[in-house]
Tab-separated table of C-alpha atoms in Angstrom:
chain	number	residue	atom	x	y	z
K	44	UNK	CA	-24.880	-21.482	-23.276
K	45	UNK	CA	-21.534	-21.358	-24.810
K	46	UNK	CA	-22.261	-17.554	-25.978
K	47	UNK	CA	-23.564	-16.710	-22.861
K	48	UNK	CA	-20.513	-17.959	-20.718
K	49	UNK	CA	-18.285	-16.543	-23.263
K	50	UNK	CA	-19.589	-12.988	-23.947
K	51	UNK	CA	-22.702	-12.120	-22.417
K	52	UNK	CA	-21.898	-12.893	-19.293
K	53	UNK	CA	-19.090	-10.663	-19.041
K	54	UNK	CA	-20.355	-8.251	-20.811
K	55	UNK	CA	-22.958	-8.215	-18.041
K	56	UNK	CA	-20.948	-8.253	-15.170
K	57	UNK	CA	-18.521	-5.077	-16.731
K	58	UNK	CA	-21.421	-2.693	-17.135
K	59	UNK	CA	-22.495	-3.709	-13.897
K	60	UNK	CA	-18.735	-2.986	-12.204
K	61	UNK	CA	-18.652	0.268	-14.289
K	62	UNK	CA	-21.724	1.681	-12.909
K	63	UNK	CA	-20.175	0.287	-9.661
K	64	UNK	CA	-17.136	2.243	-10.557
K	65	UNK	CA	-19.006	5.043	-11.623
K	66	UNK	CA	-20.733	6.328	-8.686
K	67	UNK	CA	-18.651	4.558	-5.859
K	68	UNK	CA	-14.939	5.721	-6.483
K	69	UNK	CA	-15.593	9.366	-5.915
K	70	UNK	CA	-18.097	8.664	-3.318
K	71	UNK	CA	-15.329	6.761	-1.422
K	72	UNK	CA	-12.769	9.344	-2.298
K	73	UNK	CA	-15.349	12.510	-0.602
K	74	UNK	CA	-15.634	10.228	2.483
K	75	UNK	CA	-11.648	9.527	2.948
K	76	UNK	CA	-10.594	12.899	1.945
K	77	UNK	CA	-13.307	14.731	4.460
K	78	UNK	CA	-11.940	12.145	7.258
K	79	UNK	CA	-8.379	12.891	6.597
K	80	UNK	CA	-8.562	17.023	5.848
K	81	UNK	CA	-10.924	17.700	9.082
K	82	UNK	CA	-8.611	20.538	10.065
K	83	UNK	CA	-7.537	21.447	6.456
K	84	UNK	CA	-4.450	20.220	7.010
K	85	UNK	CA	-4.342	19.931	3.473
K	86	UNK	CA	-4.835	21.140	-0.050
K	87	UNK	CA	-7.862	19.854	-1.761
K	88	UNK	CA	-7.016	20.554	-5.116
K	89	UNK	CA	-10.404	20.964	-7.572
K	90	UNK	CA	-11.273	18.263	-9.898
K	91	UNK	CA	-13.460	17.287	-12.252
K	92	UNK	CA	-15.947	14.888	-10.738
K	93	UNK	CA	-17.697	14.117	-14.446
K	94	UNK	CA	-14.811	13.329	-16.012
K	95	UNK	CA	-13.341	11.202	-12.806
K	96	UNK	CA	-16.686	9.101	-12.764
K	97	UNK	CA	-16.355	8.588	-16.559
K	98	UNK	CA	-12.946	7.373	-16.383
K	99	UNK	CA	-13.545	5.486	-13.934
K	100	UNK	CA	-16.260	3.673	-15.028
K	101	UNK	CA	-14.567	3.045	-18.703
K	102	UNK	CA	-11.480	1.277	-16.226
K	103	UNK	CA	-14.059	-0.435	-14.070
K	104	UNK	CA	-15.577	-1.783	-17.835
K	105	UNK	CA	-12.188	-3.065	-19.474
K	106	UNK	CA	-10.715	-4.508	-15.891
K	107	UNK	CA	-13.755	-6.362	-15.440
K	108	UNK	CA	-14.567	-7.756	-19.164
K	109	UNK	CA	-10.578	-8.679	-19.682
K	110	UNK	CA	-10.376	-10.426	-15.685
K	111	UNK	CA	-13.711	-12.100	-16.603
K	112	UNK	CA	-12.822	-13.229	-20.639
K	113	UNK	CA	-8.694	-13.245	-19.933
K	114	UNK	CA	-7.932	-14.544	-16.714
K	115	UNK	CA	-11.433	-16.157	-14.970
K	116	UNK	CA	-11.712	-17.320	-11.508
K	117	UNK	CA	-10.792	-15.813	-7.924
K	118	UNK	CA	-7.825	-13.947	-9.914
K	119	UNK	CA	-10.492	-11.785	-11.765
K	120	UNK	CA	-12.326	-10.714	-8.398
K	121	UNK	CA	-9.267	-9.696	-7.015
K	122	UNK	CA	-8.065	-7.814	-9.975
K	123	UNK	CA	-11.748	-6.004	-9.833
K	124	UNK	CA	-10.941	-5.176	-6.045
K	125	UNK	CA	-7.837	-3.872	-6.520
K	126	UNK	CA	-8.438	-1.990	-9.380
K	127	UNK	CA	-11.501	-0.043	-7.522
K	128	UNK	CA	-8.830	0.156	-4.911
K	129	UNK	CA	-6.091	1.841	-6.663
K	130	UNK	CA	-8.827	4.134	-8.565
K	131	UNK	CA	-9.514	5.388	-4.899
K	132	UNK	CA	-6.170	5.550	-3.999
K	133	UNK	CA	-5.453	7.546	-7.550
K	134	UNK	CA	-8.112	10.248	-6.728
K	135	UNK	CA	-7.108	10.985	-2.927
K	136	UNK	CA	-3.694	11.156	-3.729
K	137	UNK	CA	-4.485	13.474	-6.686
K	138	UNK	CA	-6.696	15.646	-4.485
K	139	UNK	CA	-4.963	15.915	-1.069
K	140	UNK	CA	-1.473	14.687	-2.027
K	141	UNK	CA	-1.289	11.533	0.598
K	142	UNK	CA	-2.052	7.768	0.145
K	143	UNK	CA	-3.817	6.684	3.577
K	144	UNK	CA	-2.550	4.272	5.625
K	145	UNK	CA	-5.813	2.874	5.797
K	146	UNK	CA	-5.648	1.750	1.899
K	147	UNK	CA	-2.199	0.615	2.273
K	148	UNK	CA	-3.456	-1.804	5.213
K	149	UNK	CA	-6.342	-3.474	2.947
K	150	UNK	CA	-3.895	-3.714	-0.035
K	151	UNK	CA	-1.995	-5.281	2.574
K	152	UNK	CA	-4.317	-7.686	3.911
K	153	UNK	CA	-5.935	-8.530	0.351
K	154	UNK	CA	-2.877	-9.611	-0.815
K	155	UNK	CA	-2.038	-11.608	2.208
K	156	UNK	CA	-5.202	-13.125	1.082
K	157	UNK	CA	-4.624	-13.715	-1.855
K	158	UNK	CA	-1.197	-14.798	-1.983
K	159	UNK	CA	-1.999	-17.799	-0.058
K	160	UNK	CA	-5.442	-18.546	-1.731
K	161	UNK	CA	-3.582	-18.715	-4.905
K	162	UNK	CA	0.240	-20.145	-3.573
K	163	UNK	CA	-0.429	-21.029	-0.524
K	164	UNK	CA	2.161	-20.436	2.090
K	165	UNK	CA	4.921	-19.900	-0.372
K	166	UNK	CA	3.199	-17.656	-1.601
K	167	UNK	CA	3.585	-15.249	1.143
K	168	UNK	CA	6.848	-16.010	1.793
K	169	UNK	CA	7.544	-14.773	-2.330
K	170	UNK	CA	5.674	-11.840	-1.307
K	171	UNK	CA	7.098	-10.697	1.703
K	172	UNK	CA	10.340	-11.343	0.153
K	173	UNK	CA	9.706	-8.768	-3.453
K	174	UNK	CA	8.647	-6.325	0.131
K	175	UNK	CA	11.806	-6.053	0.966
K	176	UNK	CA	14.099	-6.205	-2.654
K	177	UNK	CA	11.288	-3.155	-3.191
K	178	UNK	CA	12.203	-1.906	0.272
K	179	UNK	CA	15.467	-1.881	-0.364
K	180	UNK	CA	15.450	-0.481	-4.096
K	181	UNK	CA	13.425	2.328	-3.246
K	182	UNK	CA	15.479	3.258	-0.467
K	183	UNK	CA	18.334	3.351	-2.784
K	184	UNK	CA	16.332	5.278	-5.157
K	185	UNK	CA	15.551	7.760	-2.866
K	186	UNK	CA	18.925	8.382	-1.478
K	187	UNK	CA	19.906	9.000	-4.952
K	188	UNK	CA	17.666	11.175	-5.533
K	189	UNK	CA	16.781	13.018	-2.217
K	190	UNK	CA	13.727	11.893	-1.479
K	191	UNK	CA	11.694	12.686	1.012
K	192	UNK	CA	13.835	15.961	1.952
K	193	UNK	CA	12.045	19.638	0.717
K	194	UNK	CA	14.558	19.712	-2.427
K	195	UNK	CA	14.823	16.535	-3.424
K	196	UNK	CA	11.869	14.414	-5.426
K	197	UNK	CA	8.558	14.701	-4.228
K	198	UNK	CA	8.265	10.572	-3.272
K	199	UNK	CA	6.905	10.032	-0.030
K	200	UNK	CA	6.790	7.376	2.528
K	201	UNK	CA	3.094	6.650	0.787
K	202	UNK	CA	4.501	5.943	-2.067
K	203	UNK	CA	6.693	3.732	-0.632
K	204	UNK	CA	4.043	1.623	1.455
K	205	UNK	CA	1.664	1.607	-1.956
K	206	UNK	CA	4.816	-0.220	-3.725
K	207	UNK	CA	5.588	-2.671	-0.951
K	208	UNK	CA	2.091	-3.814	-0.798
K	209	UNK	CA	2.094	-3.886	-4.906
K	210	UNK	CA	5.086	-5.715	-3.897
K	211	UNK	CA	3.158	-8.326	-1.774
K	212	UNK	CA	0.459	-8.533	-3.970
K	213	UNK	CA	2.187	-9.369	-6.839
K	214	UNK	CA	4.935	-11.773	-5.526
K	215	UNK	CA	7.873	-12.994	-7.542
K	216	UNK	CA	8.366	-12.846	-10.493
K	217	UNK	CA	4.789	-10.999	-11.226
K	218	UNK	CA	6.053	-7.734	-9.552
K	219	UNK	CA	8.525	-7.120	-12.012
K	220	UNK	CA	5.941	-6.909	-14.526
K	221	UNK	CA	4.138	-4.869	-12.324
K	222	UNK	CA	6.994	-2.400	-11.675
K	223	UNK	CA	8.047	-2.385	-15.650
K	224	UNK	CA	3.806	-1.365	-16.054
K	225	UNK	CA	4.268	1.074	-13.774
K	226	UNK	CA	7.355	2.682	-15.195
K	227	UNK	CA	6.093	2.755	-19.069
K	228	UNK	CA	3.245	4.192	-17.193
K	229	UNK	CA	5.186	7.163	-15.312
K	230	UNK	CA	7.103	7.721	-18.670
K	231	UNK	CA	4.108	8.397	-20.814
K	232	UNK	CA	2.563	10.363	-17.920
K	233	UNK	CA	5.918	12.774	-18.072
K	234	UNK	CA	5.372	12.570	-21.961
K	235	UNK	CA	1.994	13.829	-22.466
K	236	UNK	CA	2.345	16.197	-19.348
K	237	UNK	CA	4.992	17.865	-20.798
């Protein structure tokens, strides 16, 4: 009873998200990226499918076992969804350089979703409001720093959409933990990759 609610439960549940994980996230990823590069409009860089599917069923393990242990309730299946989302949204955009509109729109509408499931109306109106200080920010940002011209930074209007619907999803003050992930996150990426 107790052990079972506390441990083997979600224990249970990760492995089965991770096999979830596992197979689905690439499969997902082959079906966007053949919809969106019909002509070969763009470059489908090679990857290595093993070592996608294992990482993504390790994230798909520790997202699931810390929303189910950590957090509990509708918050952990969202966290789940999103996570599978944003592993989708990783891959494509690693492959064929884009984030789809299409992703950006279910980010959207999950977090409409869940904003008000969670905080009601307000909610929303907190989300829609870190939309535009991120909106605005990231304008800024990329005026500073050329963005989306040929010789500025290589930030796209993608990237902007993906961080107002992070934006939305995460409502005040949330998204500012989000964005300070995010950045620690870019700064070790630029660290190891160099």
């Amino acid at each position: 009873p107790l052990i079972i609610q506390t441990f083997v439960w979600p224990v249970f549940a990760s492995i089965i998200c991770a096999i979830l994980f596992y197979f689905q996230v690439v499969n997902v990823t082959e079906k966007i990226v053949s919809v969106k590069n019909k002509n070969n409009k763009y470059l489908d860089r090679p990857y290595s499918k093993k070592n996608y599917q294992l990482t993504f069923m390790a994230i798909g393990f520790l997202v699931t076992f810390f929303a189910l242990t950590k957090i509990g309730g509708m918050k952990s299946v969202f966290l789940v969804i999103f996570t599978f989302i944003a592993c989708v949204g990783t891959l494509v955009d690693n492959r064929i350089h884009i984030i789809a509109n299409e992703m950006v729109l279910l980010l959207l509408a999950l977090g409409v979703v869940y904003q008000f499931l969670m905080n009601g109306f307000m909610g929303i109106v907190y989300g829609v409001i870190s939309m535009a200080v991120v909106f605005v920010l990231f304008m800024i940002t990329l005026k500073l720093t050329k963005g989306f011209s040929t010789t500025g930074s290589k930030i796209g209007a993608g990237d902007l959409k993906l961080m107002m619907a992070v934006a939305l999803i995460t409502g005040y003050p949330d998204v500012l933990t989000a964005f300070t992930a995010m950045s620690v996150s870019m700064v070790a990426y630029v660290l190891v990759g160099l």
